[in-house]
Tab-separated table of C-alpha atoms and ligand atoms in Angstrom:
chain	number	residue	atom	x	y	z
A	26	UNK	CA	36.904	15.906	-5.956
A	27	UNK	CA	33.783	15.010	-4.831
A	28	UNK	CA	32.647	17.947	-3.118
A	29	UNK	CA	34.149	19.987	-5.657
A	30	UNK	CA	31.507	18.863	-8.093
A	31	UNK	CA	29.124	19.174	-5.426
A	32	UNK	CA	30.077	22.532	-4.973
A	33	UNK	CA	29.975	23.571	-8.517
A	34	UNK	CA	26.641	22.432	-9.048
A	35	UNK	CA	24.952	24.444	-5.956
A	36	UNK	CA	27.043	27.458	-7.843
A	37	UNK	CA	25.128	27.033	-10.947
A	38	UNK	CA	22.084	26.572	-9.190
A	39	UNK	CA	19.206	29.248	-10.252
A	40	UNK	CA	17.133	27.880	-7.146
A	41	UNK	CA	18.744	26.126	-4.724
A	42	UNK	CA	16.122	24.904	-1.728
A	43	UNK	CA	16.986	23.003	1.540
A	44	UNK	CA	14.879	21.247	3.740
A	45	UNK	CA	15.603	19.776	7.025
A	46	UNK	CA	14.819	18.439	10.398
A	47	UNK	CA	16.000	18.389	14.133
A	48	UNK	CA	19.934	17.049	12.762
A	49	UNK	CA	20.472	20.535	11.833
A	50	UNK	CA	19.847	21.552	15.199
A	51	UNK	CA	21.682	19.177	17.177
A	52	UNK	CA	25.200	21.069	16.912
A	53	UNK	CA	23.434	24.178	18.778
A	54	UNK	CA	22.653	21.775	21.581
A	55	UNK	CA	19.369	21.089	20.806
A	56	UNK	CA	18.526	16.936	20.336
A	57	UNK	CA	16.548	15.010	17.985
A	58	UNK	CA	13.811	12.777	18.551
A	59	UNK	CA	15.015	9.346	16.736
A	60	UNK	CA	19.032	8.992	17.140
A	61	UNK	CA	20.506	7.377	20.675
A	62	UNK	CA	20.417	9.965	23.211
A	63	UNK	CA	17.591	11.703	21.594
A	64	UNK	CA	14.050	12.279	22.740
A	65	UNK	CA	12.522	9.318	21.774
A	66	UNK	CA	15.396	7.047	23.906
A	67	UNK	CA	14.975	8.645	27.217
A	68	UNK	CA	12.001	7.517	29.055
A	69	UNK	CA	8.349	9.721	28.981
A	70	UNK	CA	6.558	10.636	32.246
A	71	UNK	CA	5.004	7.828	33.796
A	72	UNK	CA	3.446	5.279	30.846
A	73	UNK	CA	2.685	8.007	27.835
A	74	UNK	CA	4.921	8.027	24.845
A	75	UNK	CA	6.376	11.279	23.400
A	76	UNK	CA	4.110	11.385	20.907
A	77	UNK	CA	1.150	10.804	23.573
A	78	UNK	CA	2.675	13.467	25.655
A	79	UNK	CA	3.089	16.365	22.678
A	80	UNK	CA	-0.664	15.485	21.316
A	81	UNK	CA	-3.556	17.735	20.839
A	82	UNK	CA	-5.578	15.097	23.428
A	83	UNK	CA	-2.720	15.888	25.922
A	84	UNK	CA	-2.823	19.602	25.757
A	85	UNK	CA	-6.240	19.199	25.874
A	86	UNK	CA	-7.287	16.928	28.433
A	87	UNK	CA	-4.041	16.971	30.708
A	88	UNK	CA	-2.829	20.309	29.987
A	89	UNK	CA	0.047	20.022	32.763
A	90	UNK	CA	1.495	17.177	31.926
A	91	UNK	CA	1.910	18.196	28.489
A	92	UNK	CA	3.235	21.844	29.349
A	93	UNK	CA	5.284	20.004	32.195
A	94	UNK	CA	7.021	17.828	29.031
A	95	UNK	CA	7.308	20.617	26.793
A	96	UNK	CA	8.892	22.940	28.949
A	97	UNK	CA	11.649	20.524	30.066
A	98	UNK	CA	12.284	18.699	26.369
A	99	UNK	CA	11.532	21.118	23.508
A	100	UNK	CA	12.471	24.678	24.786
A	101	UNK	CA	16.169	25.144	24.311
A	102	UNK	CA	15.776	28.948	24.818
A	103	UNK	CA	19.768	29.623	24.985
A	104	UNK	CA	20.606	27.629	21.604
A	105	UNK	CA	22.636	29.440	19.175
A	106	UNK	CA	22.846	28.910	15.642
A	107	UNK	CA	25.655	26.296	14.755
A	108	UNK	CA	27.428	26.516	11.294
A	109	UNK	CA	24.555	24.898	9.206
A	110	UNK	CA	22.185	27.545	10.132
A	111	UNK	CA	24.946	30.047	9.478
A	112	UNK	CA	25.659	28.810	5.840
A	113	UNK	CA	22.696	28.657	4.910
A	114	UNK	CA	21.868	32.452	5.420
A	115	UNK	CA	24.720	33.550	3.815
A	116	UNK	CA	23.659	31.462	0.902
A	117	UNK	CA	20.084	33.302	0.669
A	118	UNK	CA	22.000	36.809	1.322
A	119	UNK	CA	24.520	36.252	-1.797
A	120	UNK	CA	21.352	35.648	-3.575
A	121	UNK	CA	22.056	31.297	-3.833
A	122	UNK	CA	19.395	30.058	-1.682
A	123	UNK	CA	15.659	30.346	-2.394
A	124	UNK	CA	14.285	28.895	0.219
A	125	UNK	CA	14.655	26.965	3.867
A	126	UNK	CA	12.240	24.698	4.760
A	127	UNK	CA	12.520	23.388	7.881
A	128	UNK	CA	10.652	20.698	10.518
A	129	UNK	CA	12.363	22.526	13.222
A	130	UNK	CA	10.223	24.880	15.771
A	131	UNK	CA	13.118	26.138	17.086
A	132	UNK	CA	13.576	28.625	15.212
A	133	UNK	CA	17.462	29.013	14.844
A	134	UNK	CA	17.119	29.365	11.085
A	135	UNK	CA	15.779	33.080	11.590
A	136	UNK	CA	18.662	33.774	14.575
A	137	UNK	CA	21.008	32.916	12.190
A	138	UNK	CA	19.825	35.936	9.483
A	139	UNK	CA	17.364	33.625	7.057
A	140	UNK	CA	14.749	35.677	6.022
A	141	UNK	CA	12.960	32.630	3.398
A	142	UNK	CA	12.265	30.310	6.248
A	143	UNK	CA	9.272	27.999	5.925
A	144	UNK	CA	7.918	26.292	9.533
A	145	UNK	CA	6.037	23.103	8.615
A	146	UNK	CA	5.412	22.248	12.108
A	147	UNK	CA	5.367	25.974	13.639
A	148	UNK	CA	7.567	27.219	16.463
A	149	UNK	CA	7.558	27.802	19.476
A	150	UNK	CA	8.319	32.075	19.851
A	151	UNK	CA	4.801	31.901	18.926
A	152	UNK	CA	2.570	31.593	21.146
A	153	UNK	CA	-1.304	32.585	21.278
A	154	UNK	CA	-4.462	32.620	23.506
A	155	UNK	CA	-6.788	29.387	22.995
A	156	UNK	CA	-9.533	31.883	24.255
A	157	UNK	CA	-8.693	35.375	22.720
A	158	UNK	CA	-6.647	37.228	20.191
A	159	UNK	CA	-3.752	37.547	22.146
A	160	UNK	CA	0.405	36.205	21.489
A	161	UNK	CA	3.347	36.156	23.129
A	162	UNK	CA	6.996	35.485	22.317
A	163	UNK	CA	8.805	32.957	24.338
A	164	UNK	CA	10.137	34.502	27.108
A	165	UNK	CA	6.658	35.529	28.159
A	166	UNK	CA	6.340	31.640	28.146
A	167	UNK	CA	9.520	31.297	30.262
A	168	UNK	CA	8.820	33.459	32.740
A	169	UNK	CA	5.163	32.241	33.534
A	170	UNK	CA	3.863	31.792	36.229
A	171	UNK	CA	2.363	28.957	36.361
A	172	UNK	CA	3.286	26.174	34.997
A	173	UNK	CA	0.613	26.057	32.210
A	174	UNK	CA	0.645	29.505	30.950
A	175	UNK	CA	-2.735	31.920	31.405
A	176	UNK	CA	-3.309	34.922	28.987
A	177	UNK	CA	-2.766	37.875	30.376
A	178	UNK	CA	-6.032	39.557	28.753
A	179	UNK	CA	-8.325	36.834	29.673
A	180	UNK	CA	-7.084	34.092	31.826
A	181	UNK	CA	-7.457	31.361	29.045
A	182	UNK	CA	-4.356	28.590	28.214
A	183	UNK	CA	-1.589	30.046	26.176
A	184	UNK	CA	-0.135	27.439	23.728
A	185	UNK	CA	2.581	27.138	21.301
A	186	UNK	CA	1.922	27.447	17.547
A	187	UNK	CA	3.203	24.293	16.780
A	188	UNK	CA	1.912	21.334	15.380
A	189	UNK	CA	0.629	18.935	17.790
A	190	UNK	CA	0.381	15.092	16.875
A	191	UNK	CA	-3.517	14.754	16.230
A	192	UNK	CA	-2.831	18.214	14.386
A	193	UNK	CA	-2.881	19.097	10.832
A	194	UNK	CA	-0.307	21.268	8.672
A	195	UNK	CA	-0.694	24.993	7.922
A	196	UNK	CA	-2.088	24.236	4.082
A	197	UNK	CA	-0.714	27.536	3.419
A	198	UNK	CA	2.627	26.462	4.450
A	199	UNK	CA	2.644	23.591	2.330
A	200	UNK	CA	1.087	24.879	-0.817
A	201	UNK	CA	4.264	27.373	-0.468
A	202	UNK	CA	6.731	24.400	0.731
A	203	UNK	CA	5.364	22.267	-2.588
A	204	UNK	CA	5.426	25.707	-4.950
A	205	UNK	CA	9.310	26.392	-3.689
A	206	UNK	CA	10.544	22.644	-4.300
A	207	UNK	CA	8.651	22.566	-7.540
A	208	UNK	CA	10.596	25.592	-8.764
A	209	UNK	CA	13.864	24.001	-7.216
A	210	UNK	CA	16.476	22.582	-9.409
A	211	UNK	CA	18.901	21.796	-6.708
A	212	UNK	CA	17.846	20.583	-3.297
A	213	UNK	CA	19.633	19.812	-0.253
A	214	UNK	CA	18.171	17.728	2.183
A	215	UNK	CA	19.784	17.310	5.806
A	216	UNK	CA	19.545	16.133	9.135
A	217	UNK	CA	16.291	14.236	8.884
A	218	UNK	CA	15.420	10.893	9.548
A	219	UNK	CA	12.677	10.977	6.611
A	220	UNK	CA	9.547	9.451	8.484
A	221	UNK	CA	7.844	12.057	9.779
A	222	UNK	CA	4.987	12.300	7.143
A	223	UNK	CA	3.315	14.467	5.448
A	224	UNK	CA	6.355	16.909	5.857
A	225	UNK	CA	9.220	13.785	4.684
A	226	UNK	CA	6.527	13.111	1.507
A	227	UNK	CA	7.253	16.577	0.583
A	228	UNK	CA	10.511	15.765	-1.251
A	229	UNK	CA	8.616	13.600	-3.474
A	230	UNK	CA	7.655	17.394	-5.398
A	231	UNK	CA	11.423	17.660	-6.582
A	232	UNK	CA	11.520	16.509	-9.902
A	233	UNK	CA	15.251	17.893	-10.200
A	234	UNK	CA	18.309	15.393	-10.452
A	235	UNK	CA	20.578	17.550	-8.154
A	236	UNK	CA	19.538	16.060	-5.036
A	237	UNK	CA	22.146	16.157	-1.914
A	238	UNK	CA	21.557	14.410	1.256
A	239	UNK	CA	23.275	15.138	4.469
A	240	UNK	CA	22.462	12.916	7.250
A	241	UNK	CA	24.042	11.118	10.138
A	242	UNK	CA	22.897	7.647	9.295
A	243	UNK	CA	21.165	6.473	6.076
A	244	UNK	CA	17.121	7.682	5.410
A	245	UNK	CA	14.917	6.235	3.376
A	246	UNK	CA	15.873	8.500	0.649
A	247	UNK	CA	19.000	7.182	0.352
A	248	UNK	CA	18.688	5.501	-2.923
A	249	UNK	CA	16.469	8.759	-4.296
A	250	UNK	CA	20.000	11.193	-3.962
A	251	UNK	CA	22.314	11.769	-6.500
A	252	UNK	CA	24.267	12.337	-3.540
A	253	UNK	CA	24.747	10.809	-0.100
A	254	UNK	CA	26.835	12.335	2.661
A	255	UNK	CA	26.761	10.432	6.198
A	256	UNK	CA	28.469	13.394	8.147
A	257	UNK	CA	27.885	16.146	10.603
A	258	UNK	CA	25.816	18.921	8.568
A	259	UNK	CA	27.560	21.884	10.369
A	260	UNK	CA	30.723	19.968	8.848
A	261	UNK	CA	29.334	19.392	5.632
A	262	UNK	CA	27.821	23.057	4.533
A	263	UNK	CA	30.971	24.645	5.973
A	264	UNK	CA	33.049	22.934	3.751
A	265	UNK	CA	30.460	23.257	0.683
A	266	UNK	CA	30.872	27.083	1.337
A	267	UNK	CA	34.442	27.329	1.733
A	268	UNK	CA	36.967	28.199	-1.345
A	269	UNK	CA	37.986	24.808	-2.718
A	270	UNK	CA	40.830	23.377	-1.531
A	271	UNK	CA	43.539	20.525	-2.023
A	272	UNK	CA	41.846	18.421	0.789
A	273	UNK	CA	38.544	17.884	-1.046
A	274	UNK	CA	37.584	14.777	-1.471
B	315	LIG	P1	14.619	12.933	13.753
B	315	LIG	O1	15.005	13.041	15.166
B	315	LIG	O2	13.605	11.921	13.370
B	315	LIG	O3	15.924	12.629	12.881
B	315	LIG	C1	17.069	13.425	12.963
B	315	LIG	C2	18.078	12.894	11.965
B	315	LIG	O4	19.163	13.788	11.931
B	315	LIG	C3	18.632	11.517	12.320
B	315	LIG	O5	18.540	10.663	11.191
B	315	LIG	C4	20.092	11.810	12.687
B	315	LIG	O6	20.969	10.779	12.261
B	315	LIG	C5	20.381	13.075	11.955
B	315	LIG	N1	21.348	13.949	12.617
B	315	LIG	C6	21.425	14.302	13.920
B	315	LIG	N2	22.392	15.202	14.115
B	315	LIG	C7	22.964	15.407	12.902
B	315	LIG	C8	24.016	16.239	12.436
B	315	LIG	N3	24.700	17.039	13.265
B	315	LIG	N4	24.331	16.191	11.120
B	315	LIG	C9	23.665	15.378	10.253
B	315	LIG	N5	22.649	14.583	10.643
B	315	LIG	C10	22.305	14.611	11.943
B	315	LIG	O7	14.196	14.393	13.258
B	315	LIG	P2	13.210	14.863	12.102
B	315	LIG	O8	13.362	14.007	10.902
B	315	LIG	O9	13.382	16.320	11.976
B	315	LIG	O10	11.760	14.585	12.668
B	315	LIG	C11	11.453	14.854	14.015
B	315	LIG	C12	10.378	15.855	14.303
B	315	LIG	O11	10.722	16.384	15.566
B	315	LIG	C13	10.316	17.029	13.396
B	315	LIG	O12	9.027	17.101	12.979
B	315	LIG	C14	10.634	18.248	14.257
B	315	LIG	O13	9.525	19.124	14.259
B	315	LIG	C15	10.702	17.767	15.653
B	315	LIG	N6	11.900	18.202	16.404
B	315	LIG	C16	12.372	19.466	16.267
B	315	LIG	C17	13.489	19.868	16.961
B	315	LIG	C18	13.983	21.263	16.773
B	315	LIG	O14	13.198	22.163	16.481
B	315	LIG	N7	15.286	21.516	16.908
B	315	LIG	C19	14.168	18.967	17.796
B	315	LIG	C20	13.647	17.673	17.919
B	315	LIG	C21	12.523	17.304	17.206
């Protein structure tokens, strides 16, 4: 019954929003930093934490070691959109979902069809020229060379558009992430451990009651939902989206 009600409500919804983190990529293969088996359990290189390693001062001063990391632990090139990605776009195409925003850079959101997609920490199919105006996608990161990719056009470092410990948020990004959960009055929040600030403070612009959170284990934000489910997103949204049925609980 529960999710029935649940369901009903995201019907009525005139703007439903969702915002999430690296749990809604972890059925596509791709892991999170803070659960067992995710980034932040397995060891760093040598004595530098993960944080160290994906900092500003890293790319900066020790360029290698920080492409050498971010090559082998944040690009999942061959991830596919799982089921939460997949709901979620049909939700925005049937005209139900206003906006994604997401602390993913991996950017399975747009694979999956989402056109409303807001990247508070970037992503990494984009890519740009520390020296010069130039981009490149991805796979022109894959297939460099060298290990810390040059610019074609000049010869300077080539680094991902995301956000860098040490670095701040796009404040155009936010101003939109802040405008689209002010206009919310249903949000769904999912796969986020909640302490990754300024983009977990966020939240705190939903002034709506209709507040659903999907997560693994229990956040922060717990006691802030009017609902909690500890489950497998993927899980979850599919059965949100489905046609009711007797099973519902
Ligand atoms: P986090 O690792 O701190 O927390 C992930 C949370 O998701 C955990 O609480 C976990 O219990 C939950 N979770 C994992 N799989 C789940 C599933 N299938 N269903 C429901 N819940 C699930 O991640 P965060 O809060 O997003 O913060 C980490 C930062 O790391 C973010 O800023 C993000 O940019 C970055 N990151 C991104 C990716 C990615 O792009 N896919 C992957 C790892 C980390």
């Amino acid at each position: 019954m529960r999710l029935e009600s649940i369901r009903r409500k995201i019907k009525e919804a005139a703007s439903l929003v969702f915002f999430g983190g690296a749990g809604t990529s972890t059925e596509s293969g791709i892991p999170d930093f803070r659960t067992a088996g995710g980034l932040y359990s397995q060891p760093g290189v040598r004595h530098y934490t993960p944080e160290e390693l994906l900092s500003r001062r890293m790319l900066e001063q020790n360029p290698e070691l920080f492409f050498e990391y971010y090559r082998n632990h944040l690009l999942y090139p061959n991830a596919k959109p799982n089921r939460a990605h997949v709901v979620l776009s049909k939700w925005e195409r049937e005209g139900r979902l206003d906006t994604v925003i997401t602390q993913n850079i991996d950017g399975l959101h747009q694979m999956a069809g989402s056109q409303r997609v807001l990247e508070l920490h970037g992503s990494v199919h984009r890519n740009y020229c520390t020296n010069c105006d130039y981009t490149a996608g991805l796979d022109e990161i894959m297939k460099a060379f060298h290990l810390v990719p040059q610019c074609p056009q000049c010869g300077g470092m080539l680094r991902p558009d995301v956000v860098l410990y040490g670095e701040a948020l796009d404040s155009d990004v936010m101003h939109q992430a802040v405008q689209a959960l002010q206009r919310a009055d249903f949000l769904i929040v999912g796969g986020t451990s909640l302490v990754v600030y300024p983009a977990a403070g966020l939240i705190d612009y939903f002034q709506g009651e209709n507040l659903l959170l999907i997560n693994r284990e229990a956040t922060p934000y717990d006691h802030r939902a009017k609902w909690v489910i500890h489950d497998m997103i993927g899980e979850v949204l599919s059965q949100l989206s489905a046609e009711p049925s007797s099973n519902d609980h």
